Amino acid sequence: MNKVKFTVDIKYSIKQSLILFLLFLSSMNLFAKSFYFVFAAFIVLLLLGKKIRVNFDVLLLLMFSLTYAVFAGLYNNVLSFLRVFAMPLCYLLGINYFENRDWNSTDNNLVDRKTVTAICIPAMGAFAHYCINYLTNSQSAYRNTIDIWTGESLSATGQACLAIIAVGVFLYISFEKHNMIYKILSVIGLIIILLYNLVLGGRALLLILSTEFVIAFIWSLIHSKNNNKKVKLTLLLLVIFIAFALVYSFDIYGLRTMILGSNLSQRFETSSFLSDSRIYFKLEYLKHMLEYPFGGGHIFNAVGQYAHELYLDVYSDAGIIPFILVLIFIIVSVIRIILYSKTESIPAETRLLMLLSNVSILITFWMEPIMVGMPWMFCIFCFYQGILCSSKKIANDAV
């Protein structure tokens, strides 16, 4: 099976390079102007793209954006209205990312390398934002720390989500055979994520990291044809676990003291996933669905809190029409992700990266108020779906 090298390729067109650079700045939310960079990237596509491809998903997302903006009352603010359309634009960027020469190239791995890069760049943009906030808030005694771009307090969950897609990228690098420098950097990245999460107290981030770790481990065992590698991988994980247990037990370097004195430890002491009030609020949203089918934020006003998930919050904001549209898009996306993961003509590690990146986002969709708190994540998901759809077409197994 061909291996995908984690390297920068000189065969990127000006269009591809500019789009990736602008999406990096967008996911980084540079100067709190995330959506400006999305629209700038779309202008690049219009100017440098020879032919703009459109499919069913684009129309679906356009309908979602339009109905959401109208029923949520965003037409009173031009910028708020336009920002919702960043989602279909990101999908267009994804589905038009590849050039004709990419799939006509004699380099069989060119498309896969460009797919890997397209997934990693936005993830690293958000992670860069996470790191900058960590540098300025590492000693904070509060979970809701100051965001570097706005200068205002940003919710702990919102900041933790900046690292969620990067988790998948780092685990992908750690489990697959790449240059040792990248492996070391990925481990450092995971350590940074965990250290700042001690301040943020993000339990969802730990849940996603654990889930993705299990997926990556099982995937590597299943797709590795080298039995020695399987044994070494299992032994390495066992050694790491034992080493961490010993360091924690004997409080070497003050690790146990740091963990037990963190905001994360305090959150686990005061509440659990099963007793989380979010479950209560989700149930309350479900009770009010028939009362307010056309949005307007009435369910939010009645309950007094977000449902902390994409779907019910969309229903509360804009009603049943955009709710159905976003459900259709997600269902189609999940089917495509599954089929992509089973496409043997695509290298196993590329499929693993695509799987981890999308699974982390899909889990977050069930746990956070996406449209209000982190619409940038929905934009990245749309971009990934565009890339994925194009990759499926290249693999001659399109959805």
Coordinates of C-alpha atoms in Angstrom, one line a residue:
M1 CA 0.0 0.0 0.0
N2 CA 1.3 3.4 -0.9
K3 CA 2.4 5.7 1.9
V4 CA 1.5 9.4 2.1
K5 CA 4.5 11.5 3.0
F6 CA 3.7 14.4 5.4
T7 CA 5.7 17.0 3.4
V8 CA 5.1 20.3 1.7
D9 CA 4.6 19.8 -2.1
I10 CA 5.9 22.3 -4.6
K11 CA 3.1 21.4 -7.0
Y12 CA 0.5 23.5 -5.3
S13 CA -1.1 26.1 -7.5
I14 CA -1.4 29.7 -6.6
K15 CA -5.1 29.2 -6.1
Q16 CA -4.6 26.3 -3.7
S17 CA -1.8 28.0 -1.8
L18 CA -3.8 31.2 -1.3
I19 CA -7.0 29.4 -0.3
L20 CA -5.1 27.3 2.3
F21 CA -3.3 30.3 3.7
L22 CA -6.6 32.3 4.0
L23 CA -8.3 29.3 5.6
F24 CA -5.5 29.1 8.1
L25 CA -6.0 32.7 9.1
S26 CA -9.8 32.2 9.2
S27 CA -9.6 29.2 11.5
M28 CA -7.0 31.1 13.6
N29 CA -9.6 33.9 13.7
L30 CA -6.8 36.5 13.2
F31 CA -7.9 39.8 14.7
A32 CA -11.4 38.3 15.2
K33 CA -12.0 38.5 11.4
S34 CA -12.6 34.8 10.7
F35 CA -15.3 35.2 8.1
Y36 CA -13.5 38.0 6.2
F37 CA -10.8 35.5 5.3
V38 CA -13.4 33.0 4.1
F39 CA -14.9 35.6 1.7
A40 CA -11.4 36.5 0.6
A41 CA -10.7 32.9 -0.2
F42 CA -13.9 32.7 -2.2
I43 CA -12.8 35.7 -4.2
V44 CA -9.5 33.9 -5.0
L45 CA -11.6 30.9 -6.2
L46 CA -13.6 33.1 -8.5
L47 CA -10.6 34.9 -9.9
L48 CA -8.3 31.9 -10.3
G49 CA -10.7 28.9 -10.6
K50 CA -11.2 28.0 -14.2
K51 CA -14.6 26.3 -13.6
I52 CA -16.7 26.4 -10.4
R53 CA -18.2 23.1 -9.6
V54 CA -21.6 23.0 -7.8
N55 CA -23.4 19.9 -6.4
F56 CA -26.4 19.0 -4.3
D57 CA -24.6 19.8 -1.0
V58 CA -23.9 23.4 -2.1
L59 CA -27.6 24.0 -2.9
L60 CA -28.5 22.3 0.4
L61 CA -26.2 24.6 2.4
L62 CA -27.3 27.7 0.5
M63 CA -30.9 26.9 1.4
F64 CA -29.9 26.3 5.0
S65 CA -28.0 29.5 5.3
L66 CA -30.8 31.5 3.7
T67 CA -33.6 30.0 5.8
Y68 CA -31.5 30.2 9.0
A69 CA -30.7 33.9 8.3
V70 CA -34.3 34.8 7.6
F71 CA -36.1 32.9 10.4
A72 CA -33.4 33.8 12.9
G73 CA -34.0 37.4 12.1
L74 CA -30.4 38.1 11.0
Y75 CA -31.6 40.3 8.1
N76 CA -31.5 43.3 10.4
N77 CA -27.7 43.1 10.5
V78 CA -25.9 42.9 7.1
L79 CA -22.7 41.3 8.5
S80 CA -24.6 38.7 10.6
F81 CA -26.7 37.8 7.5
L82 CA -23.6 37.4 5.3
R83 CA -21.6 35.4 7.8
V84 CA -24.1 32.5 7.7
F85 CA -23.2 32.1 4.0
A86 CA -19.6 31.4 4.8
M87 CA -20.6 27.7 5.2
P88 CA -21.7 27.0 1.6
L89 CA -18.7 29.1 0.5
C90 CA -16.3 26.9 2.5
Y91 CA -17.9 23.8 0.9
L92 CA -17.3 25.4 -2.5
L93 CA -13.7 26.0 -1.6
G94 CA -13.4 22.3 -0.8
I95 CA -15.1 20.8 -3.8
N96 CA -13.1 23.2 -6.1
Y97 CA -9.8 22.7 -4.3
F98 CA -8.3 20.2 -6.7
E99 CA -7.0 21.1 -10.1
N100 CA -7.5 19.0 -13.2
R101 CA -3.8 18.4 -13.3
D102 CA -4.0 16.9 -9.8
W103 CA -5.9 13.8 -10.9
N104 CA -4.2 13.6 -14.3
S105 CA -0.8 13.7 -12.6
T106 CA 1.6 10.7 -13.0
D107 CA 2.3 11.1 -9.3
N108 CA -0.2 8.7 -7.8
N109 CA 0.1 10.2 -4.3
L110 CA -0.3 13.8 -5.3
V111 CA -4.0 14.0 -4.5
D112 CA -3.6 12.2 -1.2
R113 CA -0.8 14.6 -0.1
K114 CA -2.9 17.6 -1.0
T115 CA -5.9 16.1 0.9
V116 CA -3.7 15.6 4.0
T117 CA -2.5 19.2 3.7
A118 CA -6.0 20.6 3.2
I119 CA -7.2 18.8 6.4
C120 CA -4.2 19.9 8.5
I121 CA -3.9 23.6 7.6
P122 CA -7.3 24.7 9.1
A123 CA -6.8 22.4 12.1
M124 CA -3.4 24.0 12.8
G125 CA -4.9 27.5 12.4
A126 CA -7.3 26.9 15.2
F127 CA -4.6 25.2 17.2
A128 CA -2.4 28.3 16.8
H129 CA -5.2 30.4 18.3
Y130 CA -5.4 27.9 21.2
C131 CA -1.6 28.1 21.8
I132 CA -1.6 31.9 21.8
N133 CA -4.4 32.0 24.3
Y134 CA -2.5 29.5 26.4
L135 CA 0.6 31.7 26.5
T136 CA -1.4 34.6 27.8
N137 CA -3.6 32.6 30.2
S138 CA -1.4 29.8 31.5
Q139 CA -1.6 31.1 35.1
S140 CA -5.3 31.9 35.1
A141 CA -7.3 30.8 38.1
Y142 CA -10.5 31.0 36.0
R143 CA -11.8 28.7 33.3
N144 CA -13.2 31.5 31.1
T145 CA -9.9 33.1 30.1
I146 CA -9.1 36.2 27.9
D147 CA -9.1 35.7 24.1
I148 CA -6.1 37.3 22.4
W149 CA -8.0 38.8 19.5
T150 CA -11.0 40.3 21.2
G151 CA -9.4 41.1 24.6
E152 CA -12.6 39.8 26.2
S153 CA -13.4 36.7 28.3
L154 CA -14.1 33.7 26.1
S155 CA -15.9 30.6 27.3
A156 CA -13.7 27.7 28.4
T157 CA -15.6 25.3 26.1
G158 CA -15.2 27.7 23.1
Q159 CA -11.4 27.8 23.7
A160 CA -11.1 24.0 24.2
C161 CA -12.9 23.5 20.9
L162 CA -10.0 25.3 19.2
A163 CA -7.9 22.2 19.8
I164 CA -10.4 19.5 19.0
I165 CA -9.5 19.1 15.3
A166 CA -5.8 19.3 16.0
V167 CA -6.2 16.3 18.3
G168 CA -7.1 14.1 15.3
V169 CA -4.2 15.5 13.3
F170 CA -1.7 14.8 16.1
L171 CA -3.0 11.3 16.7
Y172 CA -2.8 10.6 13.0
I173 CA 0.8 11.6 12.9
S174 CA 1.6 9.7 16.1
F175 CA 0.2 6.4 15.0
E176 CA 1.3 6.5 11.3
K177 CA 4.8 6.1 10.1
H178 CA 6.2 9.5 9.4
N179 CA 9.4 11.5 10.0
M180 CA 10.4 11.3 13.7
I181 CA 10.5 15.1 13.9
Y182 CA 6.8 15.2 13.1
K183 CA 6.0 12.5 15.7
I184 CA 7.9 14.5 18.4
L185 CA 6.1 17.7 17.4
S186 CA 2.7 15.9 17.5
V187 CA 3.4 14.6 21.0
I188 CA 4.4 18.1 22.1
G189 CA 1.1 19.4 20.5
L190 CA -0.9 16.9 22.5
I191 CA 0.9 17.8 25.7
I192 CA 0.2 21.5 25.1
I193 CA -3.5 20.7 24.5
L194 CA -3.7 18.8 27.8
L195 CA -1.8 21.4 29.8
Y196 CA -4.1 24.3 28.8
N197 CA -7.1 22.1 29.3
L198 CA -6.1 21.8 33.0
V199 CA -6.9 25.6 33.1
L200 CA -10.0 25.4 30.9
G201 CA -11.4 22.3 32.5
G202 CA -12.8 20.9 29.3
R203 CA -14.3 17.5 29.8
A204 CA -15.6 17.2 26.2
L205 CA -12.0 17.7 25.0
L206 CA -10.9 14.7 27.0
L207 CA -13.8 12.6 25.8
I208 CA -13.0 13.4 22.2
L209 CA -9.3 12.8 22.7
S210 CA -10.0 9.4 24.3
T211 CA -12.4 8.4 21.5
E212 CA -10.0 9.4 18.8
F213 CA -7.2 7.6 20.5
V214 CA -9.1 4.4 20.5
I215 CA -10.1 4.8 16.9
A216 CA -6.5 5.5 15.8
F217 CA -5.2 2.6 17.8
I218 CA -7.7 0.1 16.4
W219 CA -7.4 1.4 12.9
S220 CA -3.6 1.1 13.0
L221 CA -3.8 -2.5 14.3
I222 CA -6.4 -3.5 11.6
H223 CA -4.6 -1.9 8.7
S224 CA -1.0 -2.8 9.6
K225 CA 0.2 -5.9 7.7
N226 CA 3.3 -6.0 9.9
N227 CA 2.7 -8.1 13.0
N228 CA 5.9 -6.8 14.6
K229 CA 4.6 -3.3 14.3
K230 CA 1.4 -4.3 16.0
V231 CA 3.3 -5.9 18.9
K232 CA 5.6 -2.8 19.1
L233 CA 2.7 -0.4 19.1
T234 CA 0.9 -2.3 21.8
L235 CA 4.0 -2.5 24.0
L236 CA 4.8 1.1 23.5
L237 CA 1.4 2.2 24.6
L238 CA 1.7 -0.1 27.6
V239 CA 5.0 1.4 28.5
I240 CA 3.7 4.9 28.2
F241 CA 0.7 4.1 30.4
I242 CA 2.9 2.5 33.1
A243 CA 5.4 5.4 33.0
F244 CA 2.6 8.0 33.4
A245 CA 1.1 6.0 36.3
L246 CA 4.4 5.9 38.1
V247 CA 5.1 9.6 37.5
Y248 CA 1.7 10.5 38.7
S249 CA 1.7 8.1 41.7
F250 CA 5.1 9.4 43.0
D251 CA 4.2 13.0 42.0
I252 CA 7.4 13.3 40.0
Y253 CA 7.9 16.9 38.7
G254 CA 4.8 17.8 40.7
L255 CA 2.5 16.2 38.1
R256 CA -0.1 14.9 40.5
T257 CA -0.2 18.2 42.4
M258 CA -0.6 20.2 39.2
I259 CA -3.5 17.9 38.0
L260 CA -5.3 17.7 41.3
G261 CA -5.1 21.5 41.8
S262 CA -6.4 22.3 38.3
N263 CA -9.8 23.6 37.2
L264 CA -10.3 20.3 35.3
S265 CA -9.9 18.3 38.5
Q266 CA -12.4 20.6 40.3
R267 CA -14.9 20.1 37.6
F268 CA -14.8 16.4 37.9
E269 CA -15.2 16.6 41.6
T270 CA -18.3 18.8 41.4
S271 CA -20.1 17.2 38.5
S272 CA -20.0 14.4 35.9
F273 CA -21.0 13.8 32.4
L274 CA -24.1 11.9 33.5
S275 CA -25.3 14.6 35.8
D276 CA -24.5 17.5 33.4
S277 CA -27.2 20.1 33.3
R278 CA -26.9 20.1 29.5
I279 CA -28.8 16.8 29.4
Y280 CA -31.7 18.5 31.3
F281 CA -31.7 21.4 28.9
K282 CA -31.8 19.2 25.8
L283 CA -34.8 17.4 27.2
E284 CA -36.5 20.8 27.9
Y285 CA -35.8 21.8 24.3
L286 CA -37.5 18.6 23.0
K287 CA -40.6 19.4 25.2
H288 CA -41.0 22.8 23.5
M289 CA -40.3 21.8 19.9
L290 CA -44.0 21.6 18.9
E291 CA -44.8 24.9 20.5
Y292 CA -42.3 26.9 18.5
P293 CA -41.8 25.4 15.0
F294 CA -40.6 28.6 13.3
G295 CA -37.7 29.6 15.5
G296 CA -37.2 33.1 16.7
G297 CA -35.2 32.0 19.8
H298 CA -38.4 31.3 21.7
I299 CA -37.3 27.9 23.1
F300 CA -34.0 29.5 24.3
N301 CA -36.1 32.2 26.1
A302 CA -38.4 29.6 27.6
V303 CA -35.5 27.3 28.8
G304 CA -33.0 30.0 29.6
Q305 CA -30.0 28.2 28.2
Y306 CA -28.6 26.8 25.0
A307 CA -29.3 23.1 24.2
H308 CA -25.5 22.9 23.6
E309 CA -25.8 21.1 20.3
L310 CA -26.0 22.2 16.7
Y311 CA -29.4 20.7 15.9
L312 CA -31.7 21.8 18.7
D313 CA -30.1 25.2 18.8
V314 CA -30.7 25.7 15.1
Y315 CA -34.4 24.6 15.7
S316 CA -34.7 27.2 18.5
D317 CA -33.0 30.0 16.4
A318 CA -34.7 29.4 13.1
G319 CA -37.3 26.6 13.3
I320 CA -38.0 23.3 11.6
I321 CA -36.9 24.1 8.0
P322 CA -33.2 24.8 8.6
F323 CA -33.3 22.1 11.2
I324 CA -34.3 19.5 8.6
L325 CA -31.9 20.9 6.1
V326 CA -28.9 20.7 8.4
L327 CA -29.9 17.2 9.4
I328 CA -30.0 16.1 5.8
F329 CA -26.6 17.6 5.2
I330 CA -25.1 15.9 8.3
I331 CA -26.6 12.5 7.4
V332 CA -25.3 12.7 3.8
S333 CA -21.9 13.7 5.2
V334 CA -21.8 10.8 7.6
I335 CA -22.6 8.4 4.8
R336 CA -19.9 9.9 2.7
I337 CA -17.3 9.7 5.5
I338 CA -18.1 6.0 6.0
L339 CA -17.9 5.2 2.3
Y340 CA -14.6 7.2 2.1
S341 CA -13.2 5.3 5.0
K342 CA -13.9 2.0 3.2
T343 CA -12.4 3.0 -0.1
E344 CA -9.3 0.8 -0.5
S345 CA -7.9 2.8 -3.4
I346 CA -7.2 5.7 -1.0
P347 CA -4.2 5.1 1.4
A348 CA -5.3 3.9 4.8
E349 CA -3.6 6.8 6.7
T350 CA -5.3 9.4 4.5
R351 CA -8.6 7.8 5.4
L352 CA -7.7 7.7 9.0
L353 CA -6.9 11.4 9.1
M354 CA -10.2 12.2 7.3
L355 CA -12.1 10.0 9.8
L356 CA -10.5 11.4 12.9
S357 CA -11.0 15.1 11.8
N358 CA -14.6 14.6 10.9
V359 CA -15.5 12.5 13.9
S360 CA -14.1 15.1 16.3
I361 CA -16.3 17.7 14.7
L362 CA -19.4 15.6 14.6
I363 CA -19.0 14.8 18.4
T364 CA -18.7 18.5 19.1
F365 CA -21.9 19.2 17.1
W366 CA -23.7 17.2 19.8
M367 CA -22.1 19.0 22.7
E368 CA -21.7 22.7 22.0
P369 CA -23.8 25.7 20.7
I370 CA -22.1 25.7 17.3
M371 CA -24.0 28.5 15.4
V372 CA -23.6 31.0 18.2
G373 CA -20.4 29.9 19.9
M374 CA -18.2 28.4 17.1
P375 CA -19.6 28.7 13.6
W376 CA -16.0 28.5 12.3
M377 CA -16.1 24.8 13.1
F378 CA -19.1 24.3 10.9
C379 CA -17.3 26.1 8.2
I380 CA -14.2 23.8 8.5
F381 CA -16.6 20.8 8.4
C382 CA -18.1 22.1 5.2
F383 CA -14.6 22.6 3.7
Y384 CA -13.7 19.0 4.7
Q385 CA -16.9 17.7 3.1
G386 CA -16.1 19.4 -0.1
I387 CA -12.6 17.9 -0.1
L388 CA -14.0 14.5 0.8
C389 CA -16.5 14.7 -2.0
S390 CA -13.8 15.6 -4.5
S391 CA -11.6 12.8 -3.3
K392 CA -14.4 10.3 -3.7
K393 CA -14.9 11.4 -7.2
I394 CA -11.2 11.0 -7.9
A395 CA -11.4 7.5 -6.4
N396 CA -14.1 6.7 -8.9
D397 CA -16.5 5.9 -6.0
A398 CA -18.5 9.2 -5.6
V399 CA -21.5 9.6 -3.4

